[in-house]
Structure formats: C-alpha cells, structure tokens
mmCIF file of C-alpha atoms in Angstrom:
data_model
loop_
_atom_site.group_PDB
_atom_site.id
_atom_site.type_symbol
_atom_site.label_atom_id
_atom_site.label_comp_id
_atom_site.label_asym_id
_atom_site.label_seq_id
_atom_site.Cartn_x
_atom_site.Cartn_y
_atom_site.Cartn_z
ATOM 1 C CA UNK A 1 -10.393 2.112 17.227
ATOM 2 C CA UNK A 2 -12.218 4.704 14.424
ATOM 3 C CA UNK A 3 -11.280 7.564 12.773
ATOM 4 C CA UNK A 4 -12.587 9.712 9.943
ATOM 5 C CA UNK A 5 -11.463 12.048 8.021
ATOM 6 C CA UNK A 6 -14.445 14.379 7.354
ATOM 7 C CA UNK A 7 -14.019 15.251 3.955
ATOM 8 C CA UNK A 8 -17.096 18.112 4.231
ATOM 9 C CA UNK A 9 -14.950 21.517 3.256
ATOM 10 C CA UNK A 10 -14.725 20.854 -0.271
ATOM 11 C CA UNK A 11 -16.111 24.051 -1.274
ATOM 12 C CA UNK A 12 -13.710 25.659 0.744
ATOM 13 C CA UNK A 13 -10.565 24.194 -0.919
ATOM 14 C CA UNK A 14 -9.271 26.222 -3.724
ATOM 15 C CA UNK A 15 -8.173 23.190 -6.659
ATOM 16 C CA UNK A 16 -4.518 22.892 -5.598
ATOM 17 C CA UNK A 17 -5.809 21.851 -1.834
ATOM 18 C CA UNK A 18 -8.276 19.743 -3.253
ATOM 19 C CA UNK A 19 -4.844 17.735 -4.545
ATOM 20 C CA UNK A 20 -3.207 17.912 -1.786
ATOM 21 C CA UNK A 21 -5.954 16.816 0.083
ATOM 22 C CA UNK A 22 -5.930 13.763 -1.989
ATOM 23 C CA UNK A 23 -2.164 13.250 -1.446
ATOM 24 C CA UNK A 24 -2.745 13.357 2.339
ATOM 25 C CA UNK A 25 -5.323 11.079 2.448
ATOM 26 C CA UNK A 26 -3.363 8.304 0.200
ATOM 27 C CA UNK A 27 -0.590 8.712 2.485
ATOM 28 C CA UNK A 28 -3.051 8.157 5.808
ATOM 29 C CA UNK A 29 -3.983 4.967 3.979
ATOM 30 C CA UNK A 30 -0.698 3.467 3.430
ATOM 31 C CA UNK A 31 0.035 4.496 7.084
ATOM 32 C CA UNK A 32 -2.847 2.084 8.251
ATOM 33 C CA UNK A 33 -1.340 -0.818 6.330
ATOM 34 C CA UNK A 34 2.211 -0.566 8.028
ATOM 35 C CA UNK A 35 0.454 0.054 11.507
ATOM 36 C CA UNK A 36 1.014 -2.641 13.602
ATOM 37 C CA UNK A 37 -1.919 -1.479 15.076
ATOM 38 C CA UNK A 38 -4.070 0.160 12.542
ATOM 39 C CA UNK A 39 -7.729 1.349 12.679
ATOM 40 C CA UNK A 40 -10.500 1.600 10.754
ATOM 41 C CA UNK A 41 -9.982 4.667 8.525
ATOM 42 C CA UNK A 42 -13.529 6.824 7.279
ATOM 43 C CA UNK A 43 -13.576 9.319 5.153
ATOM 44 C CA UNK A 44 -16.459 10.585 5.331
ATOM 45 C CA UNK A 45 -18.686 13.455 3.264
ATOM 46 C CA UNK A 46 -17.072 11.995 -0.343
ATOM 47 C CA UNK A 47 -17.688 13.419 -3.263
ATOM 48 C CA UNK A 48 -17.636 17.079 -5.128
ATOM 49 C CA UNK A 49 -14.188 17.861 -5.784
ATOM 50 C CA UNK A 50 -11.548 15.176 -3.990
ATOM 51 C CA UNK A 51 -13.812 12.067 -5.131
ATOM 52 C CA UNK A 52 -13.258 13.747 -8.758
ATOM 53 C CA UNK A 53 -10.008 14.522 -7.851
ATOM 54 C CA UNK A 54 -9.322 10.700 -6.612
ATOM 55 C CA UNK A 55 -10.925 8.946 -10.085
ATOM 56 C CA UNK A 56 -8.520 11.187 -11.575
ATOM 57 C CA UNK A 57 -5.380 10.513 -10.658
ATOM 58 C CA UNK A 58 -6.517 7.492 -8.595
ATOM 59 C CA UNK A 59 -8.720 5.102 -10.350
ATOM 60 C CA UNK A 60 -7.833 2.907 -8.094
ATOM 61 C CA UNK A 61 -8.270 3.731 -4.807
ATOM 62 C CA UNK A 62 -11.935 1.574 -5.448
ATOM 63 C CA UNK A 63 -10.078 -1.231 -4.623
ATOM 64 C CA UNK A 64 -8.420 -0.110 -1.619
ATOM 65 C CA UNK A 65 -9.166 -2.099 1.395
ATOM 66 C CA UNK A 66 -12.107 -1.284 2.765
ATOM 67 C CA UNK A 67 -11.426 -2.831 6.466
ATOM 68 C CA UNK A 68 -8.472 0.109 5.726
ATOM 69 C CA UNK A 69 -10.097 2.769 4.832
ATOM 70 C CA UNK A 70 -13.555 3.131 3.569
ATOM 71 C CA UNK A 71 -14.819 5.978 1.129
ATOM 72 C CA UNK A 72 -18.651 7.114 2.535
ATOM 73 C CA UNK A 73 -20.690 9.465 0.795
ATOM 74 C CA UNK A 74 -22.669 10.400 4.345
ATOM 75 C CA UNK A 75 -21.108 12.469 6.546
ATOM 76 C CA UNK A 76 -20.360 10.914 9.966
ATOM 77 C CA UNK A 77 -23.037 12.141 11.477
ATOM 78 C CA UNK A 78 -25.084 9.845 9.505
ATOM 79 C CA UNK A 79 -22.680 7.070 8.951
ATOM 80 C CA UNK A 80 -22.353 6.658 12.616
ATOM 81 C CA UNK A 81 -26.266 8.149 13.629
ATOM 82 C CA UNK A 82 -27.302 5.594 16.561
ATOM 83 C CA UNK A 83 -24.003 6.334 17.974
ATOM 84 C CA UNK A 84 -23.043 9.975 18.670
ATOM 85 C CA UNK A 85 -22.544 10.164 21.432
ATOM 86 C CA UNK A 86 -18.931 8.427 20.592
ATOM 87 C CA UNK A 87 -17.648 10.884 18.414
ATOM 88 C CA UNK A 88 -14.845 12.768 19.157
ATOM 89 C CA UNK A 89 -13.582 15.709 16.442
ATOM 90 C CA UNK A 90 -10.117 16.137 16.850
ATOM 91 C CA UNK A 91 -9.276 20.323 17.116
ATOM 92 C CA UNK A 92 -5.919 22.401 17.895
ATOM 93 C CA UNK A 93 -8.495 25.523 18.674
ATOM 94 C CA UNK A 94 -10.354 22.479 21.509
ATOM 95 C CA UNK A 95 -10.068 23.558 25.073
ATOM 96 C CA UNK A 96 -9.344 20.355 25.399
ATOM 97 C CA UNK A 97 -6.579 17.348 26.310
ATOM 98 C CA UNK A 98 -6.337 13.959 25.834
ATOM 99 C CA UNK A 99 -4.778 11.649 27.442
ATOM 100 C CA UNK A 100 -5.528 8.961 25.535
ATOM 101 C CA UNK A 101 -8.001 6.809 23.375
ATOM 102 C CA UNK A 102 -10.268 5.537 24.114
ATOM 103 C CA UNK A 103 -11.190 2.286 22.023
ATOM 104 C CA UNK A 104 -14.775 2.579 21.561
ATOM 105 C CA UNK A 105 -14.909 6.822 20.505
ATOM 106 C CA UNK A 106 -14.921 7.604 16.884
ATOM 107 C CA UNK A 107 -12.406 10.797 16.677
ATOM 108 C CA UNK A 108 -12.627 12.889 13.642
ATOM 109 C CA UNK A 109 -10.450 15.291 12.056
ATOM 110 C CA UNK A 110 -11.149 17.714 9.586
ATOM 111 C CA UNK A 111 -10.445 17.261 6.254
ATOM 112 C CA UNK A 112 -9.161 20.836 5.142
ATOM 113 C CA UNK A 113 -5.942 22.406 3.078
ATOM 114 C CA UNK A 114 -7.409 26.135 4.314
ATOM 115 C CA UNK A 115 -3.865 28.018 4.463
ATOM 116 C CA UNK A 116 -4.867 29.239 7.938
ATOM 117 C CA UNK A 117 -8.178 31.104 5.650
ATOM 118 C CA UNK A 118 -10.706 29.755 8.756
ATOM 119 C CA UNK A 119 -10.440 30.274 12.292
ATOM 120 C CA UNK A 120 -11.740 27.808 14.659
ATOM 121 C CA UNK A 121 -13.743 25.662 11.363
ATOM 122 C CA UNK A 122 -13.478 22.698 12.677
ATOM 123 C CA UNK A 123 -14.493 23.937 16.299
ATOM 124 C CA UNK A 124 -17.000 25.906 15.710
ATOM 125 C CA UNK A 125 -18.632 23.192 13.541
ATOM 126 C CA UNK A 126 -18.194 20.941 16.302
ATOM 127 C CA UNK A 127 -20.635 23.246 19.005
ATOM 128 C CA UNK A 128 -23.007 23.500 16.627
ATOM 129 C CA UNK A 129 -23.945 19.377 16.619
ATOM 130 C CA UNK A 130 -23.084 19.317 20.099
ATOM 131 C CA UNK A 131 -19.828 16.419 19.433
ATOM 132 C CA UNK A 132 -17.197 16.820 22.212
ATOM 133 C CA UNK A 133 -14.116 17.979 21.164
ATOM 134 C CA UNK A 134 -10.586 16.645 22.910
ATOM 135 C CA UNK A 135 -7.121 18.555 21.326
ATOM 136 C CA UNK A 136 -3.282 16.001 21.382
ATOM 137 C CA UNK A 137 -0.985 16.585 24.551
ATOM 138 C CA UNK A 138 1.306 18.900 22.526
ATOM 139 C CA UNK A 139 2.096 21.245 25.210
ATOM 140 C CA UNK A 140 2.497 18.593 28.216
ATOM 141 C CA UNK A 141 5.701 17.093 26.073
ATOM 142 C CA UNK A 142 6.611 18.822 23.621
ATOM 143 C CA UNK A 143 8.248 22.937 24.036
ATOM 144 C CA UNK A 144 6.518 25.288 20.776
ATOM 145 C CA UNK A 145 5.935 28.503 19.702
ATOM 146 C CA UNK A 146 4.469 27.890 16.930
ATOM 147 C CA UNK A 147 0.494 27.241 16.649
ATOM 148 C CA UNK A 148 -0.761 23.417 16.761
ATOM 149 C CA UNK A 149 -2.115 23.295 13.308
ATOM 150 C CA UNK A 150 -1.749 20.232 12.035
ATOM 151 C CA UNK A 151 -2.188 18.083 8.356
ATOM 152 C CA UNK A 152 -4.265 15.410 8.500
ATOM 153 C CA UNK A 153 -1.749 13.238 7.194
ATOM 154 C CA UNK A 154 0.308 14.057 10.587
ATOM 155 C CA UNK A 155 -2.140 13.957 12.470
ATOM 156 C CA UNK A 156 -3.158 10.540 11.630
ATOM 157 C CA UNK A 157 0.082 9.427 11.873
ATOM 158 C CA UNK A 158 0.708 11.033 15.425
ATOM 159 C CA UNK A 159 -2.787 9.215 15.977
ATOM 160 C CA UNK A 160 -1.653 5.235 15.066
ATOM 161 C CA UNK A 161 2.215 6.060 16.683
ATOM 162 C CA UNK A 162 0.611 6.569 20.361
ATOM 163 C CA UNK A 163 -1.634 3.613 19.215
ATOM 164 C CA UNK A 164 1.870 1.636 18.822
ATOM 165 C CA UNK A 165 3.605 3.020 21.589
ATOM 166 C CA UNK A 166 1.704 4.192 24.241
ATOM 167 C CA UNK A 167 3.985 7.302 24.497
ATOM 168 C CA UNK A 168 3.384 10.441 23.600
ATOM 169 C CA UNK A 169 6.362 12.120 23.591
ATOM 170 C CA UNK A 170 7.544 9.673 21.108
ATOM 171 C CA UNK A 171 4.942 10.138 19.565
ATOM 172 C CA UNK A 172 5.175 13.325 18.790
ATOM 173 C CA UNK A 173 8.849 13.995 18.553
ATOM 174 C CA UNK A 174 8.878 11.364 15.428
ATOM 175 C CA UNK A 175 6.456 13.309 13.293
ATOM 176 C CA UNK A 176 6.570 17.231 13.746
ATOM 177 C CA UNK A 177 8.644 18.715 11.030
ATOM 178 C CA UNK A 178 12.410 19.843 13.557
ATOM 179 C CA UNK A 179 11.188 23.662 12.792
ATOM 180 C CA UNK A 180 8.211 23.115 14.932
ATOM 181 C CA UNK A 181 10.638 22.744 17.729
ATOM 182 C CA UNK A 182 12.136 26.763 16.920
ATOM 183 C CA UNK A 183 12.209 28.186 20.376
ATOM 184 C CA UNK A 184 12.014 31.625 19.550
ATOM 185 C CA UNK A 185 8.915 33.677 20.687
ATOM 186 C CA UNK A 186 9.381 36.149 18.904
ATOM 187 C CA UNK A 187 8.935 34.442 16.108
ATOM 188 C CA UNK A 188 5.169 35.343 15.352
ATOM 189 C CA UNK A 189 5.386 35.047 11.481
ATOM 190 C CA UNK A 190 6.540 32.159 11.402
ATOM 191 C CA UNK A 191 3.643 30.997 13.779
ATOM 192 C CA UNK A 192 1.491 32.302 11.847
ATOM 193 C CA UNK A 193 2.710 30.667 9.010
ATOM 194 C CA UNK A 194 3.605 27.423 9.946
ATOM 195 C CA UNK A 195 0.667 25.314 9.136
ATOM 196 C CA UNK A 196 1.113 26.985 5.632
ATOM 197 C CA UNK A 197 4.640 25.446 4.404
ATOM 198 C CA UNK A 198 3.711 22.343 6.141
ATOM 199 C CA UNK A 199 1.291 21.980 3.662
ATOM 200 C CA UNK A 200 3.908 22.801 1.433
ATOM 201 C CA UNK A 201 5.995 20.658 2.355
ATOM 202 C CA UNK A 202 2.505 18.004 1.944
ATOM 203 C CA UNK A 203 2.290 19.211 -1.914
ATOM 204 C CA UNK A 204 6.018 18.412 -2.703
ATOM 205 C CA UNK A 205 4.484 15.051 -1.640
ATOM 206 C CA UNK A 206 2.917 14.808 -4.647
ATOM 207 C CA UNK A 207 -0.304 12.222 -6.126
ATOM 208 C CA UNK A 208 2.590 10.719 -8.085
ATOM 209 C CA UNK A 209 4.873 9.719 -5.161
ATOM 210 C CA UNK A 210 1.699 9.079 -3.231
ATOM 211 C CA UNK A 211 0.027 6.592 -6.005
ATOM 212 C CA UNK A 212 3.492 5.068 -6.222
ATOM 213 C CA UNK A 213 3.806 3.891 -2.383
ATOM 214 C CA UNK A 214 0.114 2.208 -2.400
ATOM 215 C CA UNK A 215 0.993 0.880 -6.055
ATOM 216 C CA UNK A 216 3.708 -1.188 -4.395
ATOM 217 C CA UNK A 217 2.048 -2.745 -1.464
ATOM 218 C CA UNK A 218 -0.085 -3.469 -3.464
ATOM 219 C CA UNK A 219 1.913 -5.144 -5.598
ATOM 220 C CA UNK A 220 4.309 -7.054 -2.608
ATOM 221 C CA UNK A 221 0.775 -7.692 -1.576
ATOM 222 C CA UNK A 222 -0.716 -9.745 -4.622
ATOM 223 C CA UNK A 223 2.865 -11.557 -4.576
ATOM 224 C CA UNK A 224 2.431 -12.509 -1.626
ATOM 225 C CA UNK A 225 -1.562 -14.073 -2.621
ATOM 226 C CA UNK A 226 0.878 -16.062 -4.534
ATOM 227 C CA UNK A 227 3.066 -16.737 -3.893
ATOM 228 C CA UNK A 228 0.923 -18.480 -0.865
ATOM 229 C CA UNK A 229 -1.264 -19.901 -3.842
ATOM 230 C CA UNK A 230 1.488 -21.056 -4.685
ATOM 231 C CA UNK A 231 2.707 -22.986 -1.938
ATOM 232 C CA UNK A 232 -1.224 -24.355 -1.256
ATOM 233 C CA UNK A 233 -1.445 -26.125 -4.823
ATOM 234 C CA UNK A 234 1.778 -27.467 -4.186
#
C-alpha cells in the first residue's frame, strides 16, 4: 500500500513547526522500518523549509531506504498523475469514515503542524482537486470529548497498526494519548488545545532523538549485512 505525506504547507508553518514536522517524518520512517506490513511512503512537494531543515539536521536522510521512504519534490498530483482516481486524502474534517484500507488506493496525510490555525485546510484542498476524502473511524471505537485531529506520526502509526492487526480499536488505543479519552464534555478548552499539546509532545521528541532512532537502525542493518558477508566468505 502507498501512503503520502503532503509537504506542500511549508509557507504556513513557523520555524519551530518545521522542526517538529521533520521529527515526525523521521519517526514515520522508523515506524515503517519496524512494521510487519510496511507501506511505500512518499513525502511529496518536498523542498523549501522542510528540505532545508533535513539538510541541516539529518543530512544522511538521502541514504534512507527508498523502498521505505521516497522524498519527491513533485506534488502527489504530478507523481500519481495517472492514478488520480486512487487518491484518498485522510482528514479529520471529512464526512466519510474509512472502514478498511484498499491496497490499490494512495492515502494522503497532510504534512502540517498548524496549532489549530487553519481549519478545514486539507479538506478544502482535496475538494478543489476533486480528490476523495476520508477520516479514521475513531468515533466508532472510542468515545472522545475532543476533536479528532492527529499529528502526522500518530496518523501514520495508526495506519501501520491496523495493517498489522486488522483491529481498529487496538490500533487506536495503542497510539492515542491517554488524555484524549477524557469524558468530560465540558472541557472545551482541552478540545481546542488538544492538537497543540500533541504537537508539543512531538516537539519534545527532538530531532536529535529522531536521528538517534534512525541511526541505531542503520547501524544494526549494516552490522547484519556485514555478518552475512562474513558468513558467505567463510
């Protein structure tokens, strides 16, 4: 299955939000490498501020495995020009609830850390492009008092979890922060600030930690490959 992180929103993000976005992408790459059912992950419209931050903090990202992540300067409409009918934009604002994933479809996640400044941004973009939209079935499985807007790495990990387990409830409960299950419907301030807090948590997972996660896996893979080579030589 193919999943796209739409990186076309650089001009709408602050510098600290760009840093958070880079960290989230690094975590997505790490999750994909660990998954039993990895997807083909694309970062489209990759350039400008996000690319500059990758170049500055994760210069080895160009050596990341292309079968697990592809950094693509073109938009998803250009990359998948012959498959537009298969594009599905995942957005919490969509009226359509997804029940399962279709291997032939290409699922898009909006690559933006916006602190709730831009309402319906990805939904409106998809509408203008005549692209199908869908949202995760959170309401079906979990009673939540807050808005169901997730960070990019949360969204991506839930997708991978579902592909591994075929169980929405387990996939959602494993990823969503415990505070999202607050049943106090009078907690309107929490509802409004929920995504901000999630983004702050991702900010706390610093870029340096993301580098460490990816680098450790790369070292492990290199060691395994070297061991295989030694075995073949002997």
